[in-house]
């Protein structure tokens, strides 16, 4: 029987962007308010899971051509590189740096290297969750 | 004001008890899925009322997160009831 689920697919297209921007907000708000890389990664993965449920695995692989295992590797390299960078300048392992910059649109902002480490955590969480879900979903 | 908030909390907890009764007793799986969705909405109300009581705005992210997770969980359950599997490999064939 051929079913027609146009309402679910249209809602998923709209709600995907709301969930994804909420995940970006959670990621960047992690320094001063609750949130951070782990929760942001899980919410991003749940947004992609919503697309997979509304459509199917092949369509989502076509519109988001991401190799999630490479994503885990990139995240681990980013986290380890951020932690090991201070060893080459004579400081202990995991020393972080921060400074205030005048960005063109945002004005005076404080940029911290902990955000790069958090980006590594984000990529690893998204990659691991999507690898697990895709591997289980492809099983017949 | 605090008495009003506590009365509202007690009413919502009683409604959760009624929903748990429907969750345990419900004759079909669809009744249980709708009861779980309504329990999620009642939990959102409880988090909002508790964030008024402890006077903080840090719980407001949790409200949005609970709404998103409840929505995705309900969609996954209803697709399982309708089609028999949650994740299909190829929808066109």
Coordinates of C-alpha atoms in Angstrom, one line a residue:
Chain A
X1 CA 0.0 0.0 0.0
X2 CA 1.4 3.3 -1.1
X3 CA 1.0 5.9 1.8
X4 CA 1.2 9.6 1.4
X5 CA 3.0 11.4 4.3
X6 CA 3.3 14.9 2.9
X7 CA 2.4 16.6 6.2
X8 CA 5.2 14.8 8.0
X9 CA 7.8 15.5 5.3
X10 CA 6.9 19.2 5.0
X11 CA 6.9 19.6 8.9
X12 CA 10.3 17.9 9.0
X13 CA 11.7 20.2 6.4
X14 CA 10.7 23.3 8.5
X15 CA 11.5 21.9 12.0
X16 CA 15.0 20.6 10.9
X17 CA 16.2 24.2 10.7
X18 CA 14.7 25.3 14.0
X19 CA 16.3 22.3 15.8
X20 CA 19.7 22.9 14.1
X21 CA 19.8 26.6 15.0
X22 CA 18.8 25.7 18.5
X23 CA 21.8 23.3 18.6
X24 CA 24.1 26.1 17.3
X25 CA 22.8 28.3 20.1
X26 CA 23.4 25.6 22.7
X27 CA 27.0 25.1 21.4
X28 CA 28.0 28.8 21.5
X29 CA 26.2 29.5 24.8
X30 CA 28.1 26.8 26.6
X31 CA 30.7 29.1 28.1
X32 CA 28.3 31.3 30.2
X33 CA 25.0 29.4 30.3
X34 CA 24.1 25.7 30.3
X35 CA 24.9 23.9 27.1
X36 CA 28.1 23.0 25.3
X37 CA 29.5 20.7 22.8
X38 CA 27.9 17.5 24.0
X39 CA 24.3 18.7 24.2
X40 CA 24.7 20.6 20.9
X41 CA 26.0 17.5 19.1
X42 CA 23.1 15.4 20.4
X43 CA 20.5 18.0 19.4
X44 CA 22.1 18.2 15.9
X45 CA 22.1 14.4 15.6
X46 CA 18.4 14.4 16.6
X47 CA 17.6 16.9 13.8
X48 CA 19.3 14.6 11.3
X49 CA 17.4 11.7 12.8
X50 CA 14.1 13.6 12.2
X51 CA 15.0 13.9 8.5
X52 CA 15.9 10.2 8.3
X53 CA 12.6 9.2 9.9
X54 CA 10.5 11.5 7.7
X55 CA 12.4 10.6 4.5
X56 CA 14.7 7.6 4.1
X57 CA 18.4 6.8 4.4
X58 CA 19.3 7.2 0.7
X59 CA 17.6 10.7 0.4
X60 CA 19.4 12.0 3.5
X61 CA 22.7 10.6 2.3
X62 CA 22.1 12.5 -1.0
X63 CA 21.3 15.9 0.6
X64 CA 23.9 15.6 3.4
X65 CA 26.9 13.8 1.8
X66 CA 28.9 13.4 5.0
X67 CA 31.1 10.5 5.9
X68 CA 30.5 10.4 9.7
X69 CA 33.5 8.2 10.4
X70 CA 35.8 10.8 8.9
X71 CA 33.8 13.4 11.0
X72 CA 34.9 11.5 14.2
X73 CA 38.5 11.5 13.1
X74 CA 38.4 15.3 12.3
X75 CA 36.9 16.0 15.7
X76 CA 39.5 14.0 17.6
X77 CA 42.4 15.6 15.6
X78 CA 40.9 19.1 16.4
X79 CA 40.6 18.4 20.1
X80 CA 44.0 16.8 20.4
X81 CA 45.6 19.6 18.3
X82 CA 44.1 22.3 20.5
X83 CA 45.3 20.5 23.6
X84 CA 48.8 19.9 22.3
X85 CA 49.4 23.3 20.7
X86 CA 50.6 24.9 24.0
X87 CA 53.3 22.2 24.3
X88 CA 55.2 23.7 21.4
X89 CA 55.3 27.1 23.0
X90 CA 56.8 25.8 26.3
X91 CA 53.5 25.8 28.3
X92 CA 52.0 22.7 30.0
X93 CA 49.5 20.4 28.1
X94 CA 45.9 21.9 27.8
X95 CA 46.9 25.5 28.4
X96 CA 44.2 27.7 26.9
X97 CA 44.5 31.2 25.5
X98 CA 42.0 34.0 25.2
X99 CA 41.9 37.6 24.0
X100 CA 39.5 40.3 23.1
X101 CA 39.0 41.1 19.4
X102 CA 37.1 43.8 17.5
X103 CA 35.2 41.8 14.9
X104 CA 33.6 43.7 12.0
X105 CA 29.9 43.1 12.7
X106 CA 29.8 41.6 16.2
X107 CA 31.9 44.3 17.9
X108 CA 34.1 43.5 20.9
X109 CA 34.1 39.7 21.5
X110 CA 36.3 37.4 23.6
X111 CA 37.6 34.5 21.6
X112 CA 38.8 31.5 23.6
X113 CA 40.6 28.4 22.4
X114 CA 38.3 26.2 24.5
X115 CA 35.7 26.8 21.8
X116 CA 37.9 24.9 19.4
X117 CA 38.2 22.0 21.8
X118 CA 34.4 22.1 22.2
X119 CA 34.0 22.0 18.4
X120 CA 36.1 18.8 18.4
X121 CA 33.7 17.3 21.1
X122 CA 30.7 18.4 18.9
X123 CA 32.0 16.7 15.8
X124 CA 32.8 13.5 17.7
X125 CA 29.3 13.3 19.3
X126 CA 27.5 14.0 16.0
X127 CA 29.7 11.4 14.1
X128 CA 29.4 8.7 16.7
X129 CA 25.6 9.1 17.1
X130 CA 24.9 9.1 13.3
X131 CA 27.3 6.2 12.7
X132 CA 25.3 4.1 15.3
X133 CA 21.9 5.1 13.9
X134 CA 22.9 4.5 10.3
X135 CA 24.5 1.2 11.0
X136 CA 21.5 -0.1 12.8
X137 CA 19.1 1.4 10.3
X138 CA 20.8 -0.3 7.3
X139 CA 20.4 -3.7 8.9
X140 CA 17.7 -5.7 7.1
Chain B
X1 CA 1.7 33.8 44.5
X2 CA 3.8 30.8 45.7
X3 CA 0.6 29.1 46.9
X4 CA -0.9 29.5 43.4
X5 CA 2.2 27.9 41.8
X6 CA 2.1 25.0 44.2
X7 CA -1.6 24.4 43.6
X8 CA -0.9 24.4 39.8
X9 CA 2.0 21.9 40.4
X10 CA -0.3 19.6 42.3
X11 CA -3.0 19.7 39.6
X12 CA -0.4 18.8 36.9
X13 CA 1.0 16.0 39.0
X14 CA -2.5 14.5 39.4
X15 CA -2.9 14.8 35.6
X16 CA 0.3 12.9 35.2
X17 CA -1.0 10.2 37.5
X18 CA -4.1 9.9 35.2
X19 CA -1.9 9.7 32.1
X20 CA 0.2 7.0 33.7
X21 CA -3.0 5.0 34.4
X22 CA -3.9 5.3 30.7
X23 CA -0.2 4.3 29.8
X24 CA -0.5 1.1 31.9
X25 CA -4.1 0.2 31.1
X26 CA -4.4 1.4 27.5
X27 CA -5.8 -1.3 25.3
X28 CA -4.0 -0.4 22.0
X29 CA -0.4 0.9 21.4
X30 CA -1.8 4.1 20.0
X31 CA -3.3 5.0 23.4
X32 CA 0.0 4.5 25.1
X33 CA 1.8 6.7 22.5
X34 CA -0.6 9.5 23.0
X35 CA -0.3 9.1 26.8
X36 CA 3.5 9.4 26.5
X37 CA 3.2 12.5 24.4
X38 CA 0.9 14.1 26.9
X39 CA 3.2 13.2 29.8
X40 CA 6.0 15.0 27.9
X41 CA 3.8 18.2 27.7
X42 CA 3.0 17.9 31.4
X43 CA 6.7 17.6 32.2
X44 CA 7.3 20.8 30.2
X45 CA 4.7 22.6 32.4
X46 CA 6.3 21.2 35.5
X47 CA 9.8 22.5 34.5
X48 CA 8.3 25.9 33.7
X49 CA 6.6 26.1 37.1
X50 CA 9.7 24.9 39.0
X51 CA 11.9 27.5 37.2
X52 CA 9.5 30.2 38.6
X53 CA 9.8 28.7 42.1
X54 CA 13.6 28.5 42.2
X55 CA 13.7 31.9 40.4
X56 CA 16.2 31.1 37.6
X57 CA 16.0 31.3 33.8
X58 CA 18.6 28.6 33.2
X59 CA 15.9 25.9 32.8
X60 CA 14.2 27.5 29.8
X61 CA 16.6 25.6 27.4
X62 CA 15.3 22.3 28.9
X63 CA 11.7 23.2 28.0
X64 CA 12.6 23.6 24.3
X65 CA 14.8 20.4 24.5
X66 CA 11.9 18.4 26.0
X67 CA 9.5 19.6 23.3
X68 CA 11.9 18.6 20.6
X69 CA 12.6 15.1 22.1
X70 CA 8.9 14.5 22.7
X71 CA 8.1 15.4 19.1
X72 CA 10.8 13.2 17.6
X73 CA 9.9 10.3 19.9
X74 CA 6.2 10.5 19.0
X75 CA 6.9 10.6 15.2
X76 CA 9.2 7.6 15.6
X77 CA 6.6 5.6 17.5
X78 CA 3.8 6.5 15.0
X79 CA 6.0 5.5 12.0
X80 CA 6.7 2.2 13.7
X81 CA 3.0 1.6 14.2
X82 CA 2.1 2.6 10.6
X83 CA 4.9 1.0 8.6
X84 CA 6.5 -1.6 10.8
X85 CA 10.1 -0.1 10.8
X86 CA 11.4 3.3 11.8
X87 CA 14.2 3.8 9.3
X88 CA 13.6 2.8 5.8
X89 CA 16.5 2.4 3.4
X90 CA 14.8 3.4 0.1
X91 CA 11.3 4.9 0.1
X92 CA 10.7 4.9 -3.6
X93 CA 10.6 1.2 -4.3

